[in-house]
Amino acid sequence: RTYLVNNRKAAEIILGRRIVYFPMFEDYLRQNNIPTDLKYLAIVESALEPKAISHAGAVGLWQFMPGTGRGYGLRVDELVDERRDPHKSTQAASQYLLDLFEKFQNWELAIAAYNSGSGRVSRAVKRGRSTSYWKIRAHLPRETRNYVPAFIAATYLMRHFEDHDLQPNYPDLDLQMTETISVFQGLNFQEVARVTGLAEEVVAQLNPAFVKGMAPASKQGYYFTLPRRVMGAFRAFLESERP
């Protein structure tokens, strides 16, 4: 009902965003031998919005809290919040999901633990004397009791939306046809907009991890994403700026 009846317009936006994020999600999930259907978890977490923020302070497509994000290698500070970086956060989420599966040996329990933490799920397993999510569900917090069903609902939406006359609301082509490269030097979004001819808002939308409209220099490098059509001009600019 949430997707197909109550929030059809929101569901159509999610369906449009899937073409931006799902191919990348699938790549990282496959690299970690994780079922690619786990990509649907990001719908439950963020509705595929990289800047999503929960009431508890979780951020990004995969809704990491600051401590968990840092624990999985994400930079979170006043200049950069890699919880909002689609690539970095998906790498971290893949590793987190893999760790949870290795602990519970059951994807439903791993998904539940992604929501509420492995400690709560472990306690529910003990209380319910079972490793079946459906048998221990009553021992989980209310949000987690609804979390696996919400994942199933998101999966149904993605597989059967055409049966319910939903029409994907696709993003602009510049947000769909993109390329991501590693960059090490500092960049100001205004300057990037000038050399590429893009609106500064597009640069910011494609690079949500940079909090203040600029990417600081980094020896480790960071991902920078732009429309494919301007990447040649951007590479030429980077080359001209090298010392």
Tab-separated table of C-alpha atoms in Angstrom, residues 5-191:
chain	number	residue	atom	x	y	z
A	5	VAL	CA	-1.512	3.252	-3.287
A	6	ASN	CA	-0.528	5.871	-0.722
A	7	ASN	CA	2.665	7.259	-2.288
A	8	ARG	CA	2.537	6.482	-5.997
A	9	LYS	CA	4.378	9.673	-7.050
A	10	ALA	CA	7.192	8.977	-4.593
A	11	ALA	CA	7.360	5.401	-5.866
A	12	GLU	CA	7.695	6.667	-9.451
A	13	ILE	CA	10.610	8.896	-8.400
A	14	ILE	CA	12.300	5.892	-6.776
A	15	LEU	CA	11.734	3.854	-9.936
A	16	GLY	CA	13.442	6.568	-11.953
A	17	ARG	CA	16.415	6.797	-9.607
A	18	ARG	CA	17.036	3.072	-9.799
A	19	ILE	CA	18.696	3.403	-13.208
A	20	VAL	CA	21.278	5.745	-11.680
A	21	TYR	CA	22.197	3.610	-8.682
A	22	PHE	CA	21.323	-0.046	-9.264
A	23	PRO	CA	24.073	-0.876	-11.806
A	24	MET	CA	26.676	0.472	-9.383
A	25	PHE	CA	25.096	-1.299	-6.400
A	26	GLU	CA	25.128	-4.580	-8.299
A	27	ASP	CA	28.827	-4.239	-9.132
A	28	TYR	CA	29.832	-3.836	-5.488
A	29	LEU	CA	27.472	-6.551	-4.258
A	30	ARG	CA	28.810	-9.030	-6.820
A	31	GLN	CA	32.400	-8.200	-5.830
A	32	ASN	CA	31.508	-9.313	-2.306
A	33	ASN	CA	29.467	-12.373	-3.389
A	34	ILE	CA	26.309	-10.799	-1.984
A	35	PRO	CA	22.943	-11.447	-3.668
A	36	THR	CA	22.206	-8.475	-5.916
A	37	ASP	CA	18.636	-8.306	-4.601
A	38	LEU	CA	20.146	-6.647	-1.518
A	39	LYS	CA	20.240	-3.473	-3.611
A	40	TYR	CA	16.567	-3.055	-2.739
A	41	LEU	CA	17.580	-2.420	0.877
A	42	ALA	CA	18.628	1.112	-0.113
A	43	ILE	CA	15.019	1.838	-1.080
A	44	VAL	CA	13.878	1.063	2.450
A	45	GLU	CA	16.773	3.013	3.925
A	46	SER	CA	16.736	6.206	1.859
A	47	ALA	CA	14.305	6.013	-1.092
A	48	LEU	CA	17.550	6.222	-3.148
A	49	GLU	CA	18.280	9.765	-1.931
A	50	PRO	CA	22.013	10.268	-1.155
A	51	LYS	CA	21.322	13.217	1.173
A	52	ALA	CA	18.635	11.434	3.182
A	53	ILE	CA	18.884	12.004	6.952
A	54	SER	CA	16.979	9.978	9.527
A	55	HIS	CA	15.585	11.295	12.801
A	56	ALA	CA	18.421	9.433	14.550
A	57	GLY	CA	21.122	11.099	12.429
A	58	ALA	CA	21.823	8.295	9.955
A	59	VAL	CA	22.821	9.673	6.549
A	60	GLY	CA	23.036	8.640	2.909
A	61	LEU	CA	21.762	5.973	0.558
A	62	TRP	CA	22.614	3.280	3.099
A	63	GLN	CA	21.880	5.331	6.246
A	64	PHE	CA	25.095	5.014	8.216
A	65	MET	CA	25.422	6.501	11.671
A	66	PRO	CA	28.695	8.448	12.093
A	67	GLY	CA	30.424	5.809	14.222
A	68	THR	CA	29.465	2.877	12.021
A	69	GLY	CA	30.421	4.816	8.904
A	70	ARG	CA	33.855	5.643	10.277
A	71	GLY	CA	34.233	2.031	11.384
A	72	TYR	CA	33.831	0.995	7.760
A	73	GLY	CA	36.330	3.511	6.451
A	74	LEU	CA	34.096	6.475	5.622
A	75	ARG	CA	35.302	10.006	6.230
A	76	VAL	CA	32.765	12.016	8.228
A	77	ASP	CA	33.717	15.583	9.152
A	78	GLU	CA	32.830	19.226	8.493
A	79	LEU	CA	34.160	19.129	4.905
A	80	VAL	CA	33.433	15.605	3.672
A	81	ASP	CA	30.685	13.154	4.575
A	82	GLU	CA	31.329	9.973	2.622
A	83	ARG	CA	28.106	8.480	3.930
A	84	ARG	CA	26.585	10.569	1.118
A	85	ASP	CA	29.074	9.328	-1.484
A	86	PRO	CA	27.215	6.681	-3.540
A	87	HIS	CA	30.367	4.673	-4.298
A	88	LYS	CA	32.079	4.859	-0.916
A	89	SER	CA	28.882	4.232	1.051
A	90	THR	CA	27.948	1.243	-1.129
A	91	GLN	CA	31.398	-0.258	-0.626
A	92	ALA	CA	30.950	0.172	3.134
A	93	ALA	CA	27.396	-1.198	3.114
A	94	SER	CA	28.519	-4.247	1.152
A	95	GLN	CA	31.198	-5.022	3.715
A	96	TYR	CA	28.797	-4.416	6.598
A	97	LEU	CA	26.184	-6.742	5.085
A	98	LEU	CA	28.838	-9.378	4.465
A	99	ASP	CA	30.002	-9.154	8.088
A	100	LEU	CA	26.408	-9.523	9.319
A	101	PHE	CA	25.802	-12.533	7.091
A	102	GLU	CA	28.998	-14.181	8.299
A	103	LYS	CA	27.740	-13.731	11.866
A	104	PHE	CA	24.174	-14.987	11.364
A	105	GLN	CA	24.460	-17.199	8.236
A	106	ASN	CA	20.979	-16.031	7.263
A	107	TRP	CA	20.127	-13.065	5.048
A	108	GLU	CA	16.846	-12.244	6.788
A	109	LEU	CA	18.644	-12.016	10.133
A	110	ALA	CA	21.459	-10.018	8.511
A	111	ILE	CA	18.920	-7.563	7.086
A	112	ALA	CA	17.252	-7.259	10.497
A	113	ALA	CA	20.646	-6.635	12.094
A	114	TYR	CA	21.397	-3.950	9.504
A	115	ASN	CA	18.409	-2.099	10.916
A	116	SER	CA	18.704	-2.676	14.646
A	117	GLY	CA	22.245	-3.911	15.258
A	118	SER	CA	23.604	-7.408	15.673
A	119	GLY	CA	23.246	-7.321	19.459
A	120	ARG	CA	19.462	-6.970	19.382
A	121	VAL	CA	19.145	-9.726	16.798
A	122	SER	CA	21.427	-12.045	18.790
A	123	ARG	CA	19.291	-11.482	21.900
A	124	ALA	CA	16.110	-12.144	19.901
A	125	VAL	CA	17.602	-15.409	18.588
A	126	LYS	CA	18.276	-16.511	22.174
A	127	ARG	CA	14.834	-15.515	23.404
A	128	GLY	CA	13.060	-17.094	20.454
A	129	ARG	CA	15.291	-20.166	20.468
A	130	SER	CA	15.389	-20.107	16.696
A	131	THR	CA	17.445	-18.789	13.810
A	132	SER	CA	14.314	-18.142	11.737
A	133	TYR	CA	13.571	-14.431	11.431
A	134	TRP	CA	9.828	-15.128	11.334
A	135	LYS	CA	9.971	-17.122	14.566
A	136	ILE	CA	11.985	-14.520	16.494
A	137	ARG	CA	10.253	-11.488	14.967
A	138	ALA	CA	8.129	-10.874	18.073
A	139	HIS	CA	11.316	-10.425	20.130
A	140	LEU	CA	12.633	-7.614	17.914
A	141	PRO	CA	11.901	-3.867	18.168
A	142	ARG	CA	8.795	-2.733	16.283
A	143	GLU	CA	10.769	-1.005	13.531
A	144	THR	CA	12.803	-4.155	12.899
A	145	ARG	CA	9.699	-6.344	12.934
A	146	ASN	CA	8.505	-4.283	9.975
A	147	TYR	CA	11.912	-3.966	8.298
A	148	VAL	CA	12.186	-7.289	6.481
A	149	PRO	CA	8.567	-6.999	5.261
A	150	ALA	CA	9.450	-3.493	4.019
A	151	PHE	CA	12.374	-4.981	2.108
A	152	ILE	CA	10.038	-7.543	0.561
A	153	ALA	CA	7.633	-4.743	-0.390
A	154	ALA	CA	10.438	-2.757	-2.061
A	155	THR	CA	11.464	-5.879	-3.961
A	156	TYR	CA	7.885	-6.370	-5.132
A	157	LEU	CA	7.704	-2.742	-6.277
A	158	MET	CA	10.835	-3.068	-8.402
A	159	ARG	CA	9.744	-6.334	-10.001
A	160	HIS	CA	6.050	-5.659	-10.581
A	161	PHE	CA	5.552	-1.892	-10.887
A	162	GLU	CA	4.340	-2.229	-14.475
A	163	ASP	CA	1.506	-4.461	-13.302
A	164	HIS	CA	0.250	-1.508	-11.229
A	165	ASP	CA	0.559	1.181	-13.929
A	166	LEU	CA	3.430	3.003	-12.266
A	167	GLN	CA	5.552	5.122	-14.626
A	168	PRO	CA	9.189	5.764	-13.627
A	169	ASN	CA	10.001	9.460	-13.223
A	170	TYR	CA	13.521	9.504	-14.655
A	171	PRO	CA	16.162	12.084	-13.662
A	172	ASP	CA	17.690	14.426	-16.248
A	173	LEU	CA	20.087	12.760	-18.691
A	174	ASP	CA	23.057	14.575	-17.132
A	175	LEU	CA	22.281	12.761	-13.881
A	176	GLN	CA	21.882	9.411	-15.632
A	177	MET	CA	24.812	9.354	-18.058
A	178	THR	CA	27.735	10.015	-15.767
A	179	GLU	CA	31.334	9.011	-15.218
A	180	THR	CA	33.215	8.785	-11.938
A	181	ILE	CA	36.965	9.262	-11.640
A	182	SER	CA	39.477	9.491	-8.798
A	183	VAL	CA	40.714	13.004	-8.069
A	184	PHE	CA	43.426	14.105	-5.662
A	185	GLN	CA	43.609	17.895	-5.942
A	186	GLY	CA	41.325	20.423	-4.308
A	187	LEU	CA	38.311	21.503	-6.364
A	188	ASN	CA	35.815	24.324	-6.033
A	189	PHE	CA	32.375	23.599	-7.461
A	190	GLN	CA	32.160	27.102	-8.965
A	191	GLU	CA	35.352	26.479	-10.905
